[in-house]
Short mmCIF file of N, CA and C in Angstrom, two decimals:
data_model
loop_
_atom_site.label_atom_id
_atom_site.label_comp_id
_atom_site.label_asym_id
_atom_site.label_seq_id
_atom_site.Cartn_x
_atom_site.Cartn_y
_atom_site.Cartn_z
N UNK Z 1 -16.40 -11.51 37.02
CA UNK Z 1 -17.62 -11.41 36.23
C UNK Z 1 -18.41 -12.69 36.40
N UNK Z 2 -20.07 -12.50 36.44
CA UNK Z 2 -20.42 -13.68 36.86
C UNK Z 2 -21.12 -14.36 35.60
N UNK Z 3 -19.92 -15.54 34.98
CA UNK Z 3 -20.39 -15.99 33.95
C UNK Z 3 -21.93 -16.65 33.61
N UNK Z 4 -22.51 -16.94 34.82
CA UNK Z 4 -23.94 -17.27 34.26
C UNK Z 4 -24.97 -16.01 33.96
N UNK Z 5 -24.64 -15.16 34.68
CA UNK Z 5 -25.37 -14.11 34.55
C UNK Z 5 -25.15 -13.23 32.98
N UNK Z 6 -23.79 -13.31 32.51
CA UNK Z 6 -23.76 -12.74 30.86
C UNK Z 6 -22.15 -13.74 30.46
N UNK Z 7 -22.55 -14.63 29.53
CA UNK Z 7 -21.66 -15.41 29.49
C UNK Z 7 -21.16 -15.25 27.60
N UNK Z 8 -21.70 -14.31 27.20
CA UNK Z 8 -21.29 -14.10 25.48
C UNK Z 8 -20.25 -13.97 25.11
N UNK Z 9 -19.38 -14.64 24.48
CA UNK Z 9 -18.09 -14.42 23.95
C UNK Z 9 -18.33 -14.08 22.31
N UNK Z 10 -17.75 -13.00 21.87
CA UNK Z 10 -17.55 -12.62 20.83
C UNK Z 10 -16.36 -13.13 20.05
N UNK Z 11 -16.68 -14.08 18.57
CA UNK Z 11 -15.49 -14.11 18.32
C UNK Z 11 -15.60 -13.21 16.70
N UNK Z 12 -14.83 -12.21 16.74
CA UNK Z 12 -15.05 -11.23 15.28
C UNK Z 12 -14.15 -11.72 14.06
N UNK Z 13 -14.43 -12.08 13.23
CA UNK Z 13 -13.69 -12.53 11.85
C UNK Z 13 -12.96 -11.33 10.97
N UNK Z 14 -11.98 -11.65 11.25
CA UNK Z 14 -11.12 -10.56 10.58
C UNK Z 14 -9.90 -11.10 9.25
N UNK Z 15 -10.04 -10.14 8.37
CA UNK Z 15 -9.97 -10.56 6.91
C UNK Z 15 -8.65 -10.46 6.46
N UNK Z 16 -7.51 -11.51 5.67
CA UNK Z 16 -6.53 -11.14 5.29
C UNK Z 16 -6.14 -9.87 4.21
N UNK Z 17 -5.49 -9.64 3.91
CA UNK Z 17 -5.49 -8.62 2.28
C UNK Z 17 -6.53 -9.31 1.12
N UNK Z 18 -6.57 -8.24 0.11
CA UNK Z 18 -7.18 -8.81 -1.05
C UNK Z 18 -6.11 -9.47 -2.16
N UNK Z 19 -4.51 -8.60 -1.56
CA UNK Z 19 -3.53 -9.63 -2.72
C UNK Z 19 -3.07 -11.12 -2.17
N UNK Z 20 -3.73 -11.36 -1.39
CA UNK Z 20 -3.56 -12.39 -0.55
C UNK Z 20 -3.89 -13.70 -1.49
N UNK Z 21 -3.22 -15.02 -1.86
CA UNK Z 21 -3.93 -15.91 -2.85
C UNK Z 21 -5.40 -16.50 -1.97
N UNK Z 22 -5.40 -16.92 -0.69
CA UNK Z 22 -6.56 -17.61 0.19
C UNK Z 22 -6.25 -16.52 1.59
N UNK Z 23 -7.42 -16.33 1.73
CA UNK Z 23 -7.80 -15.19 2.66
C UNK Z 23 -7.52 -16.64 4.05
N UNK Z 24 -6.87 -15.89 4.90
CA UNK Z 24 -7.49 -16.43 6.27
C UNK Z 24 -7.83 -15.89 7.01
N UNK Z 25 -8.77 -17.06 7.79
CA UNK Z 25 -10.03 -15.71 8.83
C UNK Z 25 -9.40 -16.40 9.58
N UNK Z 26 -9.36 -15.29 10.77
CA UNK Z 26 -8.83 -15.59 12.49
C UNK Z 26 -10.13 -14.84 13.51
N UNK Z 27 -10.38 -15.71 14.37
CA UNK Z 27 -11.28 -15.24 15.00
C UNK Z 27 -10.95 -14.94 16.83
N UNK Z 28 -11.22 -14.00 17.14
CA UNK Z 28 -11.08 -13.13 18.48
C UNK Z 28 -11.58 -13.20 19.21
N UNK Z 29 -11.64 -13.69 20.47
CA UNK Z 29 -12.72 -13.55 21.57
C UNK Z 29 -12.84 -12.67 22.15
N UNK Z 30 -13.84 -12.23 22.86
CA UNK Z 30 -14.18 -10.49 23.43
C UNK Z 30 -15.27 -11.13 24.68
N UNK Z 31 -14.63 -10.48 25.97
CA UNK Z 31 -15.77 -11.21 26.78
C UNK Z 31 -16.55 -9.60 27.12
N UNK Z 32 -17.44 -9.65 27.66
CA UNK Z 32 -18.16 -8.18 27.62
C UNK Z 32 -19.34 -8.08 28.55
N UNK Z 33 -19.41 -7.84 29.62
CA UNK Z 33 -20.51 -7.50 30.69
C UNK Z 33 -21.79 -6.95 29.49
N UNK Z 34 -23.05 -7.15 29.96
CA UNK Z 34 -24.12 -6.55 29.43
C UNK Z 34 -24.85 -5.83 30.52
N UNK Z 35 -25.89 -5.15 30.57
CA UNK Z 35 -26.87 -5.55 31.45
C UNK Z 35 -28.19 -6.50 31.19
N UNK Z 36 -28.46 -6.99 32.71
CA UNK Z 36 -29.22 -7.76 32.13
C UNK Z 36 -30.29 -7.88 31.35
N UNK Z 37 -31.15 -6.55 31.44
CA UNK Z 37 -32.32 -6.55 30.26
C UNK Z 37 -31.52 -6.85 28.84
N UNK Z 38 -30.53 -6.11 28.40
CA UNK Z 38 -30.48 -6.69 26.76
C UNK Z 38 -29.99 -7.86 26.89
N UNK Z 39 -29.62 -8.78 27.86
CA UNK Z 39 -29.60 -10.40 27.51
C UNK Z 39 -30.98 -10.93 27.18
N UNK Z 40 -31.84 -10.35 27.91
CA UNK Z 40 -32.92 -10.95 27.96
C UNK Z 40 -33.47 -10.48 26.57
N UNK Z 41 -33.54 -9.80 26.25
CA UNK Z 41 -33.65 -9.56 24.75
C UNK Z 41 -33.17 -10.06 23.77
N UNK Z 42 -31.56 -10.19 24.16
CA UNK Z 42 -30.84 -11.06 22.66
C UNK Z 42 -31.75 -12.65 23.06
N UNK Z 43 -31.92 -13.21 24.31
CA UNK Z 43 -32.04 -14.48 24.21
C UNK Z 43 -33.28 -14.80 23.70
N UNK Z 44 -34.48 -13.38 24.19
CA UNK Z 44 -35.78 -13.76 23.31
C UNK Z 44 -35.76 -13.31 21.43
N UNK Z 45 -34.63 -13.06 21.37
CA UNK Z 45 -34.31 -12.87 19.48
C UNK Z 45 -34.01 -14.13 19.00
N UNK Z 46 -33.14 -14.71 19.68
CA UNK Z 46 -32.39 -15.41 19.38
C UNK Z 46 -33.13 -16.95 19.77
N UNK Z 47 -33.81 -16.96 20.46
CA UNK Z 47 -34.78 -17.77 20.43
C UNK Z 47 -36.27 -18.17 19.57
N UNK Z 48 -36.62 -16.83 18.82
CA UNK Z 48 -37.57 -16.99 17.64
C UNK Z 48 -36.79 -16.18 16.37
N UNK Z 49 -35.73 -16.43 16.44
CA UNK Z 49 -34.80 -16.53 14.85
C UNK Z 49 -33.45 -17.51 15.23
N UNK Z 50 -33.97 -18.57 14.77
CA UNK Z 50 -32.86 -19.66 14.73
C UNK Z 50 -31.84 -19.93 13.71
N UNK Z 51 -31.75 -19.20 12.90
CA UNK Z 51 -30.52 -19.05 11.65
C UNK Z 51 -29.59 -17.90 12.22
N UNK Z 52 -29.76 -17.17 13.89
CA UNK Z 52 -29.30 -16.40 13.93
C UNK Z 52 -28.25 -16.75 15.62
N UNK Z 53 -27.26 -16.73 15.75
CA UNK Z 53 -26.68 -16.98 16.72
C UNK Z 53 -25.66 -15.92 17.35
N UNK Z 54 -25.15 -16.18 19.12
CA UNK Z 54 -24.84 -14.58 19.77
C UNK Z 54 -23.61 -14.42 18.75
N UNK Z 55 -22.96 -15.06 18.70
CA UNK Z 55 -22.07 -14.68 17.69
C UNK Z 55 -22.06 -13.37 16.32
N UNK Z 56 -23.00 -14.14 15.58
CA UNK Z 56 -23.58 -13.86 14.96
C UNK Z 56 -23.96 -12.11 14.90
N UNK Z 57 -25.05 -11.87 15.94
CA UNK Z 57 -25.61 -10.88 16.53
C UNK Z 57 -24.44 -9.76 16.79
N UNK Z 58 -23.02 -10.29 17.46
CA UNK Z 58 -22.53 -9.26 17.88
C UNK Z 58 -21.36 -8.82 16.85
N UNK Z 59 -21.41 -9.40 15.90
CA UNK Z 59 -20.32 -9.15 14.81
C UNK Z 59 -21.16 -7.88 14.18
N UNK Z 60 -22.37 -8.81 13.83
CA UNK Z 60 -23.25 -7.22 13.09
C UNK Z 60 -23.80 -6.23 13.65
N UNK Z 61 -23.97 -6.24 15.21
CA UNK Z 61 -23.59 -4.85 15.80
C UNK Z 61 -22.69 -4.31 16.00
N UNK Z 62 -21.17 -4.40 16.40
CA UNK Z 62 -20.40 -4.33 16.24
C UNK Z 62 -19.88 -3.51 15.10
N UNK Z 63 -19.74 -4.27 13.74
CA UNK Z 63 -19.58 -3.49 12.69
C UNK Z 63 -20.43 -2.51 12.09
N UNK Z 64 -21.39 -2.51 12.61
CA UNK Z 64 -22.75 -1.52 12.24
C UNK Z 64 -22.01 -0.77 12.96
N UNK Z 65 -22.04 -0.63 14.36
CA UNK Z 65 -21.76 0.66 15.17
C UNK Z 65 -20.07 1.35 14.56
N UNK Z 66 -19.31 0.90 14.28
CA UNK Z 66 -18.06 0.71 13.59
C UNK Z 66 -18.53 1.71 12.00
N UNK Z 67 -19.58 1.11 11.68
CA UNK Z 67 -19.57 1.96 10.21
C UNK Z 67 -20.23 3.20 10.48
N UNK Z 68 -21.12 3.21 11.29
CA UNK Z 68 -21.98 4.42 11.97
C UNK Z 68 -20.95 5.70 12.76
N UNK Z 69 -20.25 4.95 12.98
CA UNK Z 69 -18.92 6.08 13.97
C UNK Z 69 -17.65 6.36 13.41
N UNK Z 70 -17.47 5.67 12.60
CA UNK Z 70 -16.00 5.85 11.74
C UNK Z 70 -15.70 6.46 10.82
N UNK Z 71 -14.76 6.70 10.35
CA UNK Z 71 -14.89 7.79 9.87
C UNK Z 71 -14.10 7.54 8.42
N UNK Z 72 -13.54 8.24 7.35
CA UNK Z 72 -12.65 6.97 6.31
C UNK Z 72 -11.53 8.26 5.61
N UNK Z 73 -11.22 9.33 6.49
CA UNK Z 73 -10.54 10.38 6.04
C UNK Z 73 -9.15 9.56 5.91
N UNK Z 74 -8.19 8.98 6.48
CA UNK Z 74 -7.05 9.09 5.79
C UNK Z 74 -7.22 6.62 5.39
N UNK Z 75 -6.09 6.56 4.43
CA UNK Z 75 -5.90 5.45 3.97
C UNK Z 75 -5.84 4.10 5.06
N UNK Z 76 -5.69 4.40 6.42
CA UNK Z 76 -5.87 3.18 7.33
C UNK Z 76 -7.27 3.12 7.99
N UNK Z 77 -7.97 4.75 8.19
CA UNK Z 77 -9.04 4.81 8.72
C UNK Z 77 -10.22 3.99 7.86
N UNK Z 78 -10.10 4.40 6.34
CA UNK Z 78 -11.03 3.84 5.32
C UNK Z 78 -10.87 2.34 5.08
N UNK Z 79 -9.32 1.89 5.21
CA UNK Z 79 -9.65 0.40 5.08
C UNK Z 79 -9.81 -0.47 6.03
N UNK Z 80 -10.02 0.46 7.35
CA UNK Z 80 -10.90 0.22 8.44
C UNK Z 80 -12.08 -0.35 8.34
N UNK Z 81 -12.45 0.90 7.52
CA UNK Z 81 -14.11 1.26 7.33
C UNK Z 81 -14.16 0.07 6.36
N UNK Z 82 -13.82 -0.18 5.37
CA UNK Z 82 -14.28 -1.84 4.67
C UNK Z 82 -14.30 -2.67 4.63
N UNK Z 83 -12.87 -3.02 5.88
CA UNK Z 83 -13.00 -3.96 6.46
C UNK Z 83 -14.88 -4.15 7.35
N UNK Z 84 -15.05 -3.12 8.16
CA UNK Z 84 -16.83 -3.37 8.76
C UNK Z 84 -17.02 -3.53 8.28
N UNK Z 85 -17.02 -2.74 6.81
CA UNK Z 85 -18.58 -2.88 5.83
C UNK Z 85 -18.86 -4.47 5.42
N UNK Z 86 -17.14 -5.48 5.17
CA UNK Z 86 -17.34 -6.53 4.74
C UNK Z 86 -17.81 -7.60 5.90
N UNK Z 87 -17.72 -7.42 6.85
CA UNK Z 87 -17.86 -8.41 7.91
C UNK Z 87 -19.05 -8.13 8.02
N UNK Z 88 -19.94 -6.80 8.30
CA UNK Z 88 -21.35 -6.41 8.47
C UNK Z 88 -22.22 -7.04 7.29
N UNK Z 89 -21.78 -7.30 6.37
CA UNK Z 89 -22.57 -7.33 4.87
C UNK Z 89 -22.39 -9.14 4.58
N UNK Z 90 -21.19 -9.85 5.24
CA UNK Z 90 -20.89 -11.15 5.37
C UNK Z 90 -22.02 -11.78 6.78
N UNK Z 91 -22.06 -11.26 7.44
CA UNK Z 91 -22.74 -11.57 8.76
C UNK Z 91 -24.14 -11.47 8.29
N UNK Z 92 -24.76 -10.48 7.44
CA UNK Z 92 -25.74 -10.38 7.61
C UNK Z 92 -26.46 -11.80 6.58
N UNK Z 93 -25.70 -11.37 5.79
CA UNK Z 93 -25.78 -12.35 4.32
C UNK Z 93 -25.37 -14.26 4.29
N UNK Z 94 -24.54 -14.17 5.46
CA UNK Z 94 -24.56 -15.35 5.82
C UNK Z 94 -22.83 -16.13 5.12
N UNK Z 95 -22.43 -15.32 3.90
CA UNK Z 95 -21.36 -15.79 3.09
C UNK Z 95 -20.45 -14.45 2.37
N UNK Z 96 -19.26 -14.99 2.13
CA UNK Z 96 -18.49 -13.78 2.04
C UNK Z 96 -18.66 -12.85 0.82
N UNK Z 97 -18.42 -11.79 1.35
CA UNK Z 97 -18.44 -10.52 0.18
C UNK Z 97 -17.43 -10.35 -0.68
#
């Protein structure tokens, strides 16, 4: 893969339990081909919104597309599903839910 050409590493924050006394976040790297028009897009976003970084960007698509496709029928699928909802709603918001 030719890292100058799409070089985004995703790292996604993922949440301990809630009986947990201090949550720890661990974060994941994801390397991921694009094409090149939507680089050129994230970089002109991301260049006139500066509170907003690729990181950033791909957690809350990510979990958007995650809440949009998922589904919450049995007890692992749904705490699936809130796990997105919290990372989507933390990402967007800037601080945890």
């Amino acid at each position: 893969m030719n890292q100058s050409r799409w070089g985004l590493v995703k790292r996604q924050q993922l949440r301990g339990t809630r009986t947990e006394v201090s949550r720890m976040n661990a974060n994941v790297s994801i390397l991921a081909e694009i094409p090149e028009e939507l680089h050129q897009s994230l970089k002109g976003y991301l260049d006139s919104h500066p509170d907003w970084d690729q990181d950033r960007v791909f957690a809350a698509a990510l979990s958007l597309f995650l809440l949009q496709n998922g589904d919450n029928r049995t007890p692992e699928a749904s705490k699936n599903y809130h796990q997105a909802a919290r990372v989507y709603l933390e990402t967007l918001f800037q601080h945890p839910v």
